[in-house]
Tab-separated table of C-alpha atoms in Angstrom:
chain	number	residue	atom	x	y	z
A	1	MET	CA	1.998	20.720	2.348
A	2	SER	CA	2.214	23.115	5.236
A	3	GLY	CA	2.520	26.847	4.504
A	4	GLY	CA	5.804	27.426	2.751
A	5	ILE	CA	6.969	23.827	2.815
A	6	GLU	CA	6.031	21.401	0.045
A	7	ILE	CA	6.645	17.706	0.781
A	8	THR	CA	6.304	14.894	-1.750
A	9	PHE	CA	6.259	11.260	-0.628
A	10	CYS	CA	6.325	8.283	-2.969
A	11	ARG	CA	3.182	6.191	-3.172
A	12	GLN	CA	4.728	3.053	-1.584
A	13	CYS	CA	4.542	0.737	-4.619
A	14	LYS	CA	5.798	-2.863	-4.867
A	15	ASN	CA	9.402	-1.583	-5.068
A	16	ALA	CA	9.244	0.107	-1.653
A	17	LEU	CA	12.040	-0.946	0.669
A	18	ALA	CA	10.814	1.063	3.656
A	19	ASP	CA	7.509	2.062	5.200
A	20	LEU	CA	7.434	5.849	5.163
A	21	LYS	CA	4.415	6.350	7.465
A	22	ILE	CA	6.489	7.166	10.564
A	23	ILE	CA	8.876	9.502	8.778
A	24	GLU	CA	5.948	11.125	6.958
A	25	ALA	CA	4.374	12.028	10.304
A	26	GLU	CA	7.668	13.386	11.704
A	27	ILE	CA	8.446	15.475	8.616
A	28	GLU	CA	4.919	16.899	8.450
A	29	GLU	CA	5.051	17.771	12.163
A	30	THR	CA	8.324	19.671	11.626
A	31	ALA	CA	6.741	21.500	8.680
A	32	LYS	CA	3.691	22.476	10.773
A	33	ARG	CA	5.878	23.873	13.574
A	34	ALA	CA	7.967	25.953	11.161
A	35	ASP	CA	6.903	29.538	10.748
A	36	TRP	CA	8.002	29.686	7.108
A	37	LYS	CA	5.748	32.072	5.232
A	38	VAL	CA	6.175	32.668	1.508
A	39	ARG	CA	4.625	34.985	-1.024
A	40	LYS	CA	5.656	33.111	-4.160
A	41	SER	CA	5.662	29.439	-5.057
A	42	HIS	CA	9.385	29.355	-5.842
A	43	GLU	CA	10.189	30.454	-2.267
A	44	LYS	CA	8.800	27.229	-0.796
A	45	ILE	CA	11.162	24.730	0.789
A	46	LYS	CA	10.717	21.570	-1.263
A	47	ALA	CA	11.280	18.034	0.038
A	48	GLY	CA	11.011	14.619	-1.602
A	49	ILE	CA	11.087	11.281	0.243
A	50	SER	CA	11.274	8.013	-1.724
A	51	ALA	CA	11.042	4.446	-0.423
A	52	CYS	CA	13.450	3.065	-3.059
A	53	PRO	CA	16.187	4.185	-5.497
A	54	ASN	CA	13.618	4.714	-8.274
A	55	ALA	CA	13.162	8.079	-6.542
A	56	CYS	CA	9.601	8.796	-7.705
A	57	ALA	CA	9.390	11.754	-5.297
A	58	ALA	CA	12.346	13.361	-7.169
A	59	PRO	CA	14.603	13.941	-4.136
A	60	GLN	CA	17.536	14.836	-6.411
A	61	ILE	CA	15.947	18.165	-7.380
A	62	LYS	CA	14.614	19.253	-3.985
A	63	ASP	CA	16.034	21.318	-1.135
A	64	PHE	CA	15.845	18.136	0.934
A	65	GLY	CA	15.568	14.563	-0.210
A	66	ALA	CA	15.842	11.044	1.110
A	67	LEU	CA	15.672	7.697	-0.612
A	68	ALA	CA	15.772	4.196	0.772
A	69	PHE	CA	18.182	1.572	-0.527
A	70	ILE	CA	19.684	-1.715	0.605
A	71	ILE	CA	23.185	-3.105	0.653
A	72	PRO	CA	22.567	-6.681	-0.515
A	73	GLU	CA	24.079	-9.599	1.379
A	74	VAL	CA	24.103	-13.231	0.265
A	75	ASP	CA	23.523	-16.188	2.575
A	76	ARG	CA	25.931	-18.621	0.899
A	77	LYS	CA	24.276	-21.614	2.547
A	78	ARG	CA	20.909	-20.800	0.955
A	79	CYS	CA	22.182	-19.628	-2.455
A	80	THR	CA	21.728	-22.207	-5.228
A	81	ALA	CA	23.559	-20.088	-7.869
A	82	CYS	CA	20.436	-20.244	-10.063
A	83	GLY	CA	21.145	-16.853	-11.648
A	84	MET	CA	17.679	-15.358	-11.097
A	85	CYS	CA	19.266	-12.394	-9.309
A	86	VAL	CA	21.541	-11.719	-12.294
A	87	GLN	CA	18.543	-11.743	-14.648
A	88	ALA	CA	16.567	-9.407	-12.371
A	89	CYS	CA	19.346	-6.806	-12.063
A	90	ARG	CA	18.751	-3.941	-14.494
A	91	GLU	CA	22.067	-2.336	-13.503
A	92	ASN	CA	24.181	-5.360	-14.546
A	93	ALA	CA	25.725	-5.156	-11.096
A	94	ILE	CA	25.884	-8.884	-10.302
A	95	GLU	CA	28.493	-11.427	-11.364
A	96	LEU	CA	27.632	-15.040	-10.649
A	97	GLU	CA	30.580	-17.065	-9.422
A	98	GLU	CA	29.947	-19.664	-6.722
A	99	TYR	CA	27.411	-17.158	-5.436
A	100	PRO	CA	26.378	-13.621	-6.517
A	101	VAL	CA	29.013	-10.891	-6.242
A	102	PHE	CA	27.756	-7.288	-6.314
A	103	SER	CA	29.723	-4.547	-8.085
A	104	GLU	CA	29.813	-0.804	-7.496
A	105	LYS	CA	27.046	-0.472	-10.105
A	106	CYS	CA	24.532	-1.731	-7.515
A	107	ILE	CA	22.054	1.010	-6.594
A	108	GLY	CA	20.408	-0.987	-3.790
A	109	CYS	CA	16.988	-1.384	-5.426
A	110	GLY	CA	16.271	-4.863	-4.040
A	111	ASP	CA	15.230	-6.419	-7.373
A	112	CYS	CA	17.725	-9.245	-6.796
A	113	MET	CA	16.292	-9.863	-3.335
A	114	ARG	CA	12.731	-10.101	-4.654
A	115	ALA	CA	13.791	-12.399	-7.531
A	116	CYS	CA	15.726	-14.909	-5.413
A	117	PRO	CA	13.626	-18.103	-5.104
A	118	SER	CA	15.675	-19.394	-2.157
A	119	GLU	CA	15.511	-16.059	-0.269
A	120	ALA	CA	19.302	-16.065	-0.040
A	121	ILE	CA	19.630	-12.308	-0.583
A	122	SER	CA	18.745	-9.843	2.147
A	123	GLY	CA	19.879	-6.392	3.128
A	124	GLN	CA	19.593	-3.712	5.747
A	125	VAL	CA	17.561	-0.688	4.640
A	126	LYS	CA	19.496	2.563	4.716
A	127	PHE	CA	18.626	6.081	3.603
A	128	ARG	CA	20.633	8.327	1.310
A	129	ILE	CA	19.985	11.897	2.482
A	130	LEU	CA	20.350	14.625	-0.137
A	131	ALA	CA	20.304	18.421	0.065
A	132	GLY	CA	20.537	21.512	-2.104
A	133	GLY	CA	18.844	20.400	-5.326
A	134	LYS	CA	16.800	22.729	-7.487
A	135	LEU	CA	15.505	23.349	-10.986
A	136	GLY	CA	15.077	26.653	-12.788
A	137	ARG	CA	17.531	29.023	-14.367
A	138	HIS	CA	20.542	27.538	-12.564
A	139	PRO	CA	19.588	23.894	-11.921
A	140	ARG	CA	21.619	21.718	-9.583
A	141	PHE	CA	21.285	18.137	-8.397
A	142	ALA	CA	21.150	17.667	-4.643
A	143	GLU	CA	24.321	16.441	-2.961
A	144	GLU	CA	24.503	13.441	-0.676
A	145	VAL	CA	25.081	14.680	2.871
A	146	LEU	CA	24.567	11.532	4.911
A	147	ILE	CA	23.872	7.805	4.759
A	148	ALA	CA	21.446	7.049	7.591
A	149	ASP	CA	20.595	3.732	9.214
A	150	ASP	CA	17.277	4.962	10.600
A	151	THR	CA	14.443	7.397	10.000
A	152	ASN	CA	15.375	9.624	12.962
A	153	SER	CA	18.289	11.064	10.994
A	154	ILE	CA	15.944	12.002	8.149
A	155	ALA	CA	13.763	14.113	10.440
A	156	ASP	CA	16.825	15.669	12.110
A	157	VAL	CA	18.402	16.761	8.817
A	158	PHE	CA	15.070	18.092	7.519
A	159	SER	CA	14.704	20.119	10.712
A	160	GLN	CA	18.196	21.592	10.188
A	161	ILE	CA	17.325	22.586	6.608
A	162	VAL	CA	14.217	24.409	7.828
A	163	LYS	CA	16.263	26.182	10.548
A	164	ILE	CA	18.981	27.248	8.091
A	165	SER	CA	16.337	28.591	5.703
A	166	MET	CA	14.625	30.545	8.469
A	167	GLU	CA	17.931	31.975	9.752
A	168	ASN	CA	18.842	33.157	6.247
A	169	LYS	CA	15.273	34.186	5.317
A	170	MET	CA	15.730	32.308	2.062
A	171	ARG	CA	14.818	28.943	0.541
A	172	PHE	CA	17.583	26.462	1.404
A	173	SER	CA	18.859	25.734	-2.119
A	174	HIS	CA	19.140	29.495	-2.828
A	175	ILE	CA	21.565	30.108	0.061
A	176	PRO	CA	25.189	30.299	-1.150
A	177	GLY	CA	27.112	27.361	0.305
A	178	CYS	CA	23.916	25.799	1.701
A	179	VAL	CA	25.159	22.206	1.577
A	180	ASP	CA	28.457	23.062	3.289
A	181	ILE	CA	26.562	24.868	6.055
A	182	LEU	CA	24.347	21.810	6.538
A	183	LYS	CA	27.278	19.359	6.552
A	184	LYS	CA	29.010	21.375	9.290
A	185	ARG	CA	25.859	21.352	11.416
A	186	ILE	CA	25.114	17.651	11.126
A	187	ARG	CA	28.713	16.587	11.664
A	188	GLY	CA	29.068	18.774	14.731
C-alpha cells in the first residue's frame, strides 16, 4: 500500500495463469508517484489483481481490478478424446464430440488445460480489466472496461483511474459516471 492507494495481489497459487511480478512493480510504482492523500480509510483507491478467474484479490469489488484468464484452444492432432478435460471442468463448459468443444460457460480458468494428459489444450493468457466496484451502503460490482492481451494495458488503465480520482478529488468508485469517464479515456 502506498498512501491513499490500497493494492491487493493474489498469492500466485497453483491456479495462477500469469506471473504478476512485473505488473505488481508497475502498479506499485504508479501508486508511489500519485499524490493521493486521504484522511479516512474509505477514501482510499482500492485495487485487486488476480492471476486467475478465482479472483482471490476480489477485483469485482474494487475501484480497479484485473484478472487473468485463458481462451482454451484444442490441438486436434494431440487430443485423444479421453474426457479428462470434461471431468476437470467445474463450469460444465465442455462437450466432448470428436474433440472438446467449449461453451459460453467457460470462465478461462485453465483446469482443462492442466488436466489434459496429452497437453492438447493451450490458451493465450488475457486480462479482464474491471473498474468501479465498491462495497458499503450502495454496493456495486465493477464493470468490465477492457480485455487486454498484455500487462501494459493493466498499468495504463490503473494510471487513468488514479488521474480521474485526483482530478475529481474523490475515490474513483464514488465519482458519478466513473466507468463511463474511464471508457471514454481509454478508447480515445
